[in-house]
XYZ file of C-alpha atoms in Angstrom:
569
model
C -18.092 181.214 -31.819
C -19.391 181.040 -28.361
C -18.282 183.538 -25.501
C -16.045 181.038 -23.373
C -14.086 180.686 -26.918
C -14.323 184.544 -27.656
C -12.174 184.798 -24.383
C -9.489 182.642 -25.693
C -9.322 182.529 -29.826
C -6.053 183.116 -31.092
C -7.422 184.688 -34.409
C -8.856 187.524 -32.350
C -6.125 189.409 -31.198
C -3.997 188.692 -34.411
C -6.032 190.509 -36.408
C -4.319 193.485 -36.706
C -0.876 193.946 -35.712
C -1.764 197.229 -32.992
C -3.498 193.951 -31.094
C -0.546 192.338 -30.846
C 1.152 195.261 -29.724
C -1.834 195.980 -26.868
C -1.312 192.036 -25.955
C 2.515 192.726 -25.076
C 1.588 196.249 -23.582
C -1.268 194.606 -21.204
C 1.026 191.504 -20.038
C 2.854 193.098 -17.380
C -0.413 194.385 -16.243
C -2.532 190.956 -15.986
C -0.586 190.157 -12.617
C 0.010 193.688 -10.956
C -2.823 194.481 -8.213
C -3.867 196.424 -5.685
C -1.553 194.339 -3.382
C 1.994 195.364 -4.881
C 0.781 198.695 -4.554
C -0.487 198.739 -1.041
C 1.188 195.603 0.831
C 4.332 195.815 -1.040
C 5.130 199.368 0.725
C 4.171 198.203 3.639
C 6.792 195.160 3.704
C 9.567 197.443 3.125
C 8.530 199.886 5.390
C 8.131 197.081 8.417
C 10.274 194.370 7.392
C 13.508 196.118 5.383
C 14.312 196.277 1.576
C 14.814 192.164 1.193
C 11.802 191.805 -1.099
C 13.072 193.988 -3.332
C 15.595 191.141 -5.195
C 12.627 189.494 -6.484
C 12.933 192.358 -9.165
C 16.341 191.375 -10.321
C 14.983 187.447 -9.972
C 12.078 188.005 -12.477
C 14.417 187.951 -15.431
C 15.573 184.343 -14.313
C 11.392 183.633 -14.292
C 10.744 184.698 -17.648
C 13.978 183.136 -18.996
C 12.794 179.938 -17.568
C 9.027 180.351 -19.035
C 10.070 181.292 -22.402
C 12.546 178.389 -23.070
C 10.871 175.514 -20.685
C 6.835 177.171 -20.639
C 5.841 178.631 -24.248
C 7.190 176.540 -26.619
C 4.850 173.688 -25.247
C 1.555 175.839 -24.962
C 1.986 177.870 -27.741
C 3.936 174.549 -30.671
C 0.295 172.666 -29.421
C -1.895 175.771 -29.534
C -3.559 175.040 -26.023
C -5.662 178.170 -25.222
C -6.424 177.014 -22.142
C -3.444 175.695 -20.149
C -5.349 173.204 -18.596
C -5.688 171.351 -21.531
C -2.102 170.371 -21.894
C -2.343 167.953 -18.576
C -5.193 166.115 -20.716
C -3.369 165.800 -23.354
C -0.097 164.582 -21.314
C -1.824 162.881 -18.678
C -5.546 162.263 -18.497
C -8.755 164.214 -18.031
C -8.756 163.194 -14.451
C -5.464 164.798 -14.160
C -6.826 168.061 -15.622
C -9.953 167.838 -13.473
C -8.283 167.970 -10.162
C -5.678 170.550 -11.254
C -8.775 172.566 -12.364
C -10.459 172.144 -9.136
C -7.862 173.739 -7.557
C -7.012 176.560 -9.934
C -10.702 177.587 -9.449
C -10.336 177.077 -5.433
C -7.227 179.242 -5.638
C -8.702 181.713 -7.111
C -11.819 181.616 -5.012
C -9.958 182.100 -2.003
C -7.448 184.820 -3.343
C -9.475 186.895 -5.399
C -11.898 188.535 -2.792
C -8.354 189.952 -1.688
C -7.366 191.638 -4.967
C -10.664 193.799 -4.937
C -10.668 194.699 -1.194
C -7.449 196.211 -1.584
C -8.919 199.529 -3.664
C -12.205 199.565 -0.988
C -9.345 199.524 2.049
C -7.360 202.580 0.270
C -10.559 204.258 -0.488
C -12.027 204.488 3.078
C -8.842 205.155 4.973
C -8.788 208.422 2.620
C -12.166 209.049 2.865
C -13.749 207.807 5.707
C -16.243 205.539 3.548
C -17.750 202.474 4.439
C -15.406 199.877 3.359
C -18.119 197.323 2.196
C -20.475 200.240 0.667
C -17.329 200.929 -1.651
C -16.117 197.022 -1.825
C -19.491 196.166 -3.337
C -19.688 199.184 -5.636
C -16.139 198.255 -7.297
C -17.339 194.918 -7.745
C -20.237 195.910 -9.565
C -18.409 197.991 -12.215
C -16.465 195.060 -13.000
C -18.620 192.960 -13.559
C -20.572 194.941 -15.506
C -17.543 195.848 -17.907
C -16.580 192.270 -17.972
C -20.006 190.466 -18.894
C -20.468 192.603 -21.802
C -16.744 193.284 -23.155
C -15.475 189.657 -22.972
C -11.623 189.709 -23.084
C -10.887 192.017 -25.383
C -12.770 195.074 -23.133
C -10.022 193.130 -20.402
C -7.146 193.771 -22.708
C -8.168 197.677 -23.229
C -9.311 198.475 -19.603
C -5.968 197.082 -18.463
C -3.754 198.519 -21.038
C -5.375 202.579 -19.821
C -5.559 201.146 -16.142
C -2.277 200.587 -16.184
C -0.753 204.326 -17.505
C -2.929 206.052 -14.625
C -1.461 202.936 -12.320
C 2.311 203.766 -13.150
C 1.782 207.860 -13.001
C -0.048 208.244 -9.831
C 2.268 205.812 -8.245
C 5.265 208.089 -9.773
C 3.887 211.446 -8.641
C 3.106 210.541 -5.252
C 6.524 209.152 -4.375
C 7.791 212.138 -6.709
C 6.303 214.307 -4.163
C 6.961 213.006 -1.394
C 10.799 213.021 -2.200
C 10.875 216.382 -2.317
C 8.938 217.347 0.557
C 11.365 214.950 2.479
C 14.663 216.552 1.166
C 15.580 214.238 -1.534
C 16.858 211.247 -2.342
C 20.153 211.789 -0.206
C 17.695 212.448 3.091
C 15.162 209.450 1.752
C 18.404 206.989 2.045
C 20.372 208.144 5.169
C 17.107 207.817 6.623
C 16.780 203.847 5.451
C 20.274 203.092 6.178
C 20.051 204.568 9.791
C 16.933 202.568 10.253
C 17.873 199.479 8.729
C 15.979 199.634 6.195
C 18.318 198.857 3.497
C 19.473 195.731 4.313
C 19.074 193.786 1.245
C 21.844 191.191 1.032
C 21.163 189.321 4.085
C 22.312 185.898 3.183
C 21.102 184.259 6.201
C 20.442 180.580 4.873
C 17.812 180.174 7.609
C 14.442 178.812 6.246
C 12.512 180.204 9.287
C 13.502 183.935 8.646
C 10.671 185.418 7.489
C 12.866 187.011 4.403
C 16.637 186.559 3.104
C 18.137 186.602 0.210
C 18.045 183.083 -0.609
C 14.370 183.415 0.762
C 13.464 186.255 -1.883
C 15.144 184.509 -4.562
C 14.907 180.923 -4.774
C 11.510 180.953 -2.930
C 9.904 183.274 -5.400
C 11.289 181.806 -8.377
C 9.155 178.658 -7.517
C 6.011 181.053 -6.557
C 6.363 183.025 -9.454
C 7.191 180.941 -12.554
C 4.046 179.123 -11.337
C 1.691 182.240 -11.471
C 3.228 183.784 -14.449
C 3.740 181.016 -16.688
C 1.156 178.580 -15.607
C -1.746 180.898 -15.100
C -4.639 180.543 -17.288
C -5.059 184.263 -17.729
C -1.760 185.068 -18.949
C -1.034 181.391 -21.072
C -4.665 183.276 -23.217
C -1.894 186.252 -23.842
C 0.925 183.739 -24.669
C -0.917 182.298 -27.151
C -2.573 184.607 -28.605
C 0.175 186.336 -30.293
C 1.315 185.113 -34.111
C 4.282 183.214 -33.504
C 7.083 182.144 -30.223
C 9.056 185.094 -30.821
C 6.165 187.087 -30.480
C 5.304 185.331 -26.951
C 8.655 185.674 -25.643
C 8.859 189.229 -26.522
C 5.790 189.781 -24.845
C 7.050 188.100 -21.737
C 10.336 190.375 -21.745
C 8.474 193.539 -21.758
C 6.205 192.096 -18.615
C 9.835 191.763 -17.236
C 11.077 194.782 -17.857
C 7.517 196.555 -16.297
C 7.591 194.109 -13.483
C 11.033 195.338 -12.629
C 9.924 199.009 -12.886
C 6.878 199.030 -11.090
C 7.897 196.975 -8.299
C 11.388 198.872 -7.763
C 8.821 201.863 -7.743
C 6.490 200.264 -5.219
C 9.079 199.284 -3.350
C 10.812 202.327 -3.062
C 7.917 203.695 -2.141
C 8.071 201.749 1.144
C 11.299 203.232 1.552
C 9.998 207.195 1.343
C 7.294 206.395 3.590
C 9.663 205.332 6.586
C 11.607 208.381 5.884
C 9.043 210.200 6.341
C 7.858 208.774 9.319
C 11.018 207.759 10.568
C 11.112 208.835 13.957
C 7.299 209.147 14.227
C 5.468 205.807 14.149
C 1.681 205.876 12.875
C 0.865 202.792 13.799
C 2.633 203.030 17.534
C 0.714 206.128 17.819
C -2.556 204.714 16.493
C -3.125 206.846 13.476
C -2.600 203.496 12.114
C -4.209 200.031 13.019
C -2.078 198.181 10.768
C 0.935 198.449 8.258
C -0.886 197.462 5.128
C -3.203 201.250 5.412
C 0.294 202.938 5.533
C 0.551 204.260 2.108
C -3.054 205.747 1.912
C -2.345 207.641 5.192
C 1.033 208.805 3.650
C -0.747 209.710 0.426
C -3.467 212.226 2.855
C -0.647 213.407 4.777
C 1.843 214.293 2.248
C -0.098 215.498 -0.798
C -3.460 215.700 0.866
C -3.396 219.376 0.748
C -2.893 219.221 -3.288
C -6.040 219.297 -5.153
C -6.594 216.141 -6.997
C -3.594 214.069 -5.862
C -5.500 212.285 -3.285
C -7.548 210.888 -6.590
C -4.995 210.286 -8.581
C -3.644 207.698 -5.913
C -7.138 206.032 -5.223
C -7.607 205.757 -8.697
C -4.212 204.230 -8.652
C -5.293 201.323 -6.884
C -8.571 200.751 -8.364
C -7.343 200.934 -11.474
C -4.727 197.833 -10.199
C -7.783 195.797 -8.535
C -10.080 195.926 -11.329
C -7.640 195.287 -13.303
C -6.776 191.757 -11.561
C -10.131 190.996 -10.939
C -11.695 191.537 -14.973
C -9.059 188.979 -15.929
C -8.998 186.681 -13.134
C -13.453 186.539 -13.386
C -12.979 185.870 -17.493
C -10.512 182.854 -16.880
C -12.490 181.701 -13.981
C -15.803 181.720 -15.952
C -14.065 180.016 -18.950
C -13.102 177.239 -17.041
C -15.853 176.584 -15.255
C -18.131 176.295 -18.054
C -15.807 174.477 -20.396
C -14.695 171.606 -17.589
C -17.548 171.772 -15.062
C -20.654 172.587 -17.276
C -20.648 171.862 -20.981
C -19.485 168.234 -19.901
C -22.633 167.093 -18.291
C -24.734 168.436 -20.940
C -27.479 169.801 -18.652
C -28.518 171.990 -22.030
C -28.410 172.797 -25.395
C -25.125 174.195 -25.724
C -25.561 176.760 -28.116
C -23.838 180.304 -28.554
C -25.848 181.919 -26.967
C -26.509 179.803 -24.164
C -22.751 179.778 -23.261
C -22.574 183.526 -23.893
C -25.639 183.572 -21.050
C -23.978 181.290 -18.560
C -20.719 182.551 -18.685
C -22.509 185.752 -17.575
C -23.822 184.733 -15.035
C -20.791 182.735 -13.508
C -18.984 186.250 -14.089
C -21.974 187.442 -11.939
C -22.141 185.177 -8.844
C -18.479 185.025 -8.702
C -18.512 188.935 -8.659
C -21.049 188.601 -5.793
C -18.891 186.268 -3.975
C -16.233 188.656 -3.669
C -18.546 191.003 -2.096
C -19.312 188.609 0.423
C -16.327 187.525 1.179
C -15.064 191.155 1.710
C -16.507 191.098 5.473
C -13.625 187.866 5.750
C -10.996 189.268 4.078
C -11.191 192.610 6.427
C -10.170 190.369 9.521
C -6.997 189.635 7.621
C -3.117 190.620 8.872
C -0.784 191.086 6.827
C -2.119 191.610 3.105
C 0.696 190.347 1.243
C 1.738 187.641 3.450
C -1.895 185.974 3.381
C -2.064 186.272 -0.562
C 1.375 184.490 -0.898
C -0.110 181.987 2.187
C -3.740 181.711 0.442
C -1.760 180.638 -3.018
C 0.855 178.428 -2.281
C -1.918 176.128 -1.055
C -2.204 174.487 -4.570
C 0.854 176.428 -6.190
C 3.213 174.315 -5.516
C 0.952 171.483 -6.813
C 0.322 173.419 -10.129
C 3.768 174.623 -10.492
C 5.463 170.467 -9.858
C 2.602 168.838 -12.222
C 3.407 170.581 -15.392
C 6.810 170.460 -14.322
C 6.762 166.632 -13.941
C 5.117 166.431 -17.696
C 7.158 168.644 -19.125
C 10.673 167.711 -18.081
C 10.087 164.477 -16.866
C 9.281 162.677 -20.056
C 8.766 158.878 -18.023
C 5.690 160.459 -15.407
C 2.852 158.917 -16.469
C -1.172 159.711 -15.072
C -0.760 157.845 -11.695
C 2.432 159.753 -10.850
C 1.155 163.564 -11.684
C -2.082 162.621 -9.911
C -0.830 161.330 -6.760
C 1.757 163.871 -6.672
C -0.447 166.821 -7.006
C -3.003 165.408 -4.583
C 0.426 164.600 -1.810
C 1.573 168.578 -2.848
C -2.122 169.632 -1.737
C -2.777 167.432 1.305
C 1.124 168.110 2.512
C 0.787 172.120 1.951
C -2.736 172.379 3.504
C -1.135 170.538 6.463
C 1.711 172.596 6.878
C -0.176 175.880 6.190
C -2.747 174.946 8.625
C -0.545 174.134 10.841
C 1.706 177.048 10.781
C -1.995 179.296 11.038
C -2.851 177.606 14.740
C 0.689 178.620 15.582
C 0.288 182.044 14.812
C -3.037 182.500 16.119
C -1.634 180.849 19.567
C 1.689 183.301 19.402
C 3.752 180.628 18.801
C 5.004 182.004 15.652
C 5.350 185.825 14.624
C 7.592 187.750 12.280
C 8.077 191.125 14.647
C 8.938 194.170 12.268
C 12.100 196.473 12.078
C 12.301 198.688 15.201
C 10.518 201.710 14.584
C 10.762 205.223 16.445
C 8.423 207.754 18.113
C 10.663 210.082 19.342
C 9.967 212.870 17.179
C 6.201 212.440 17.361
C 6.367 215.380 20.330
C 6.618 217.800 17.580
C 3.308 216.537 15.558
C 1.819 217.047 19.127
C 1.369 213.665 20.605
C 2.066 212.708 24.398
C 4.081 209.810 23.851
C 5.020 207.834 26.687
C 8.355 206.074 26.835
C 6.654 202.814 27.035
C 5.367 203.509 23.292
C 9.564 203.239 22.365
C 10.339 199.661 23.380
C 10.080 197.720 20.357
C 9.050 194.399 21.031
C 11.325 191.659 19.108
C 10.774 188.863 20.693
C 10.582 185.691 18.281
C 9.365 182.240 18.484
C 10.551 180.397 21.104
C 13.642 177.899 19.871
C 12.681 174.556 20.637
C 14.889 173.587 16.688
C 13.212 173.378 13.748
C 9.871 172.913 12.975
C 7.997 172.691 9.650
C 5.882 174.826 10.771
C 8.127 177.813 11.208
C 9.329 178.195 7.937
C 8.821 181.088 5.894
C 5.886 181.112 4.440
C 7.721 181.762 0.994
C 9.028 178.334 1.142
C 5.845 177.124 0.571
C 5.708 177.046 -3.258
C 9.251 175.421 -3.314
C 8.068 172.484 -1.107
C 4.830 171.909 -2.713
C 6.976 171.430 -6.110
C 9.402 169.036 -4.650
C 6.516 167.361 -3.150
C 4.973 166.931 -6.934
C 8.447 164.910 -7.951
C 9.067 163.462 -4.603
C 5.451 161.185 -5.079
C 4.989 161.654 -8.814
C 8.501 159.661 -9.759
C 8.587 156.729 -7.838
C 4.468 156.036 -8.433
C 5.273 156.407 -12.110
C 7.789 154.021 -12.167
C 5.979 151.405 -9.746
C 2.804 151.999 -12.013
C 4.637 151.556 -15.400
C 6.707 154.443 -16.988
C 5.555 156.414 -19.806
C 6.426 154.700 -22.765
C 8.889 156.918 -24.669
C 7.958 155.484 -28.100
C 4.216 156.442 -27.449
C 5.063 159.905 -26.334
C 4.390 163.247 -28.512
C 7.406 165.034 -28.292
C 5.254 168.604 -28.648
C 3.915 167.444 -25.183
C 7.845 167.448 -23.642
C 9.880 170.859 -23.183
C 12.374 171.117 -26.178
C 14.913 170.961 -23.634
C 14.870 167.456 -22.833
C 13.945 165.871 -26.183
C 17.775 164.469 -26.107
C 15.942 162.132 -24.037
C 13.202 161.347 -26.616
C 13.770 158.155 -29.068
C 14.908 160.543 -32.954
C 12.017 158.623 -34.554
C 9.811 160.491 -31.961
C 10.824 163.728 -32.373
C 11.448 163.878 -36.208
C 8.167 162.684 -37.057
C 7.189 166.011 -35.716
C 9.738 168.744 -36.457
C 8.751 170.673 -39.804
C 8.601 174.281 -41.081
C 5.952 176.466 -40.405
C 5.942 179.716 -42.298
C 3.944 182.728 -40.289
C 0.695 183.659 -41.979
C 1.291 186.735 -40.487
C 4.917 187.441 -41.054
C 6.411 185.615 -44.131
C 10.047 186.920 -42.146
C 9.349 184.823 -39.750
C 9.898 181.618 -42.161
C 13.006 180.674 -40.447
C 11.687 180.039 -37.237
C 10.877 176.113 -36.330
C 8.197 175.340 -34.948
C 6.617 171.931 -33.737
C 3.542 170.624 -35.047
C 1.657 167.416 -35.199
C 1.927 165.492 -38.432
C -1.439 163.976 -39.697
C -0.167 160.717 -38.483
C 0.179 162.064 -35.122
C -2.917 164.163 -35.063
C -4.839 160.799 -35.511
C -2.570 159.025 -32.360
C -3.608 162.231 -30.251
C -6.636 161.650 -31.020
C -7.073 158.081 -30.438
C -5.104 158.916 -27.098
C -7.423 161.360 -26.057
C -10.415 159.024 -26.701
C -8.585 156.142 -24.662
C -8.309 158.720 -21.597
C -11.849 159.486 -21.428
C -11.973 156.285 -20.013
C -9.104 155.866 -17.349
C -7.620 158.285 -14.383
């Protein structure tokens, strides 16, 4: 088996039942990075404790991927996720939802490793690059000769040094403060606590309804329809399995981010009537938690470490198993099509190397761009709802819309694209010309006397002016919209070119390809052609659980579809 397939074989992780158990440890950990742990702080500290319900909110998510999501990828055993909009659509289809996967995560990833090199120098004084291309380096290395499976392991003891350096340092810093009574009194009389705020206002940067409904959209798309955690899905012996899995990355998502964002909270008691950044020990809110971590447990041996590796441990983390899905697709979409060479096992073990490689090296490069950034977590969510909402509305329109046929999902996704860039690019210019900001919480320096800084009184004016209100514009909306519109966008174009192109014709449809809960829709002869009993190999208990799989009959009309789509968009 060649090393793109090594990266993605079900039969490799089902081996032996402690891999399925390291599958459903590691899948909370696949999506955690060096930005919760840095930029999420830094929101609550600047912006108040609003992002927090998107904790609560990720057991909607994972209720909506394990009953709408998994029973599709994992009932047609599609190791790479991609694969499903051939089968549903076309290959053109999965081609240009590829293409922008692999720009995605192009554009995000150099973000995920600079993270670690930006905690690492404000502690140290390092060069950031020096550092940013060093991290890199160990990745790849780790990654190019472990495959997946050295992914699975790093993340799995990553992610215990992750949760317990994040837990000590706020631990610590608890204490020093007074406790938990001092740490909230000190929120509440700043503000910070504010987490109900059910201002139905799409321009506020963050509300409730904002927090909620917004991330819903942006996360159900880069949970459940991300290549590197549909390998996990399916890779597990049966559904239960899956959604099991997917529960416990709820129940650590919940943890860790409460933690991280709590954290946010400590560090603005701390600072609470002493600014860093007004005072300039600071240049910007996102290299608040590494200055907390050298202030407030820099004079205990070791805990300075434990907190950098903290953060590496979350960036290489992110990076390992974004560079093995990104290398996977590449070669099997991009590469192995044109047949430029013999594609043997080991020459697919070689390239997939080296796209690991230059991809690695990219990131480097791209570290000198990613330093001119703002606001960390605001870009990433910015950078990825370019094509999210796209990604998120196309295998929504397959899924639940059963009548969308190829010309709808591909002129919706391309409308979601072009319409997002637009109003992304759009909403950049105004920020870059001041015509839009998001101006933090007020913040005090009145204590800062007693730290010994000459503060003048000009320092205490907190500047909250907003964008001038000339009404609505699309370009003022919160930038956690974005993933919602870009869906809508996907139906709003897909539907009506579907039906003015010719509707999917339900009698032709696989019902495997449709989300079990619309196959009410679906003609019976449809869907009881292909409903039978599958007994686990691996778990004979497991006999009562229905599963849908293709028939021979319909295994030779896939297949006779798929050969008719090799010819037409």
């Amino acid at each position: 088996m060649c090393f793109c397939h090594n990266l993605i074989k079900r039969s490799s992780f089902t081996e032996r039942k402690e891999d399925e158990k390291l599958l459903s440890v590691q899948s909370p950990l696949c999506q955690l990075s060096g930005v919760s742990i840095m930029s999420v702080p830094a929101e609550m500290y600047s912006y108040g404790a609003q992002y927090w319900i998107i904790a609560p909110t990720m057991i909607v998510i994972v209720m909506i991927i394990n009953y709408i999501f998994v029973p599709v990828f994992y009932n047609n055993q599609i190791t790479n996720c991609y694969q499903y909009l051939e089968d549903r659509f076309s290959p053109a289809v999965k081609k240009f939802v590829t293409f922008t996967y692999v720009l995605n995560i192009y554009l995000i990833l150099p973000i995920f490793i600079f993270i670690p090199s930006l905690a690492f120098a404000q502690v140290t004084g390092t060069n950031i690059h020096l550092i940013n291309g060093i991290v890199c380096c160990v990745c790849i290395f780790y990654t190019m000769l472990g495959g997946i499976k050295a992914v699975v392991w790093t993340d799995v003891v990553q992610g215990v040094i992750m949760f317990a350096s994040c837990f000590l340092v706020v631990a610590v810093g608890v204490i020093k403060i007074g406790g938990f009574g001092e740490v909230f009194t000190r929120a509440a009389a700043g503000d910070r606590l504010n987490v109900f705020d059910m201002t139905f206002d799409a321009t506020t940067r963050q509300t409730f309804w904002t927090a909620s409904i917004g991330n819903v959209f942006l996360w159900t798309g880069y949970l459940g329809l991300n290549q590197s955690c549909v390998q996990r899905m399916v890779a597990v012996p049966s559904i239960r399995h899956a959604r099991s899995a997917l529960w416990i990355f709820c129940a650590g998502f919940i943890i860790i981010t409460s933690l991280n964002c709590f954290t946010g909270i400590v560090i603005f008691a701390k600072y609470f009537d002493c600014d860093p950044i007004k005072v300039n020990l600071v240049q910007k809110a996102d290299k608040l938690l590494p200055f907390y971590v050298q202030d407030v447990v820099g004079n205990l041996k070791g805990m300075p470490g434990v907190f950098i590796s903290c953060v590496f441990s979350a960036g290489l983390s992110t990076m390992s198993a974004n560079l093995n899905s990104l290398a996977g697709i590449i070669y099997e979409d991009y590469i192995r099509p044109f047949k430029l060479f013999k594609h043997t096992d080991a020459s697919a073990n070689l390239t997939m190397k080296v796209l690991i490689l230059f991809s690695g090296l990219y990131c480097i490069v791209m570290g000198l761009v990613v330093e001119q950034f703002g606001h960390i977590l605001q870009m990433v969510v910015t950078i990825a709802s370019v094509t999210q909402g796209a990604v998120m509305g196309i295998f929504c329109l397959g899924m639940l819309w059963p009548w969308a046929n190829k010309h709808g999902a591909l002129w919706g996704s391309a409308a979601s694209v072009i319409g997002m860039s637009w109003i992304i690019a759009g909403a950049q210019f105004a920020i870059k010309n001041g015509e839009l900001s998001y101006p933090p919480k007020p913040t005090s320096v009145e204590g800062c006397a007693e730290y010994g800084f000459n503060v003048t009184q000009s320092v205490l004016v907190q500047s909250m002016n907003d964008v001038s209100d000339n009404g609505f514009s699309i370009y003022k909306m919160s930038f956690v919209w974005y993933s919602t519109v870009g869906t809508f966008l996907v139906f709003l174009v897909g539907i009506p070119v579907s039906y003015l192109t010719g509707s999917q014709d339900l009698s032709k449809m696989h019902a495997k390809l449709i989300s079990p809960v619309v196959h009410r829709w679906l003609p019976k002869e449809v869907t009881k052609s292909e409903l039978v009993l599958k007994t686990s190999a691996v778990n004979p208990d497991d006999v009562h659980i229905k599963e849908w799989v293709f028939t021979p009959a319909e295994e030779q009309k896939r297949k006779v579809l798929r050969e008719s789509n090799e010819h037409v968009l």
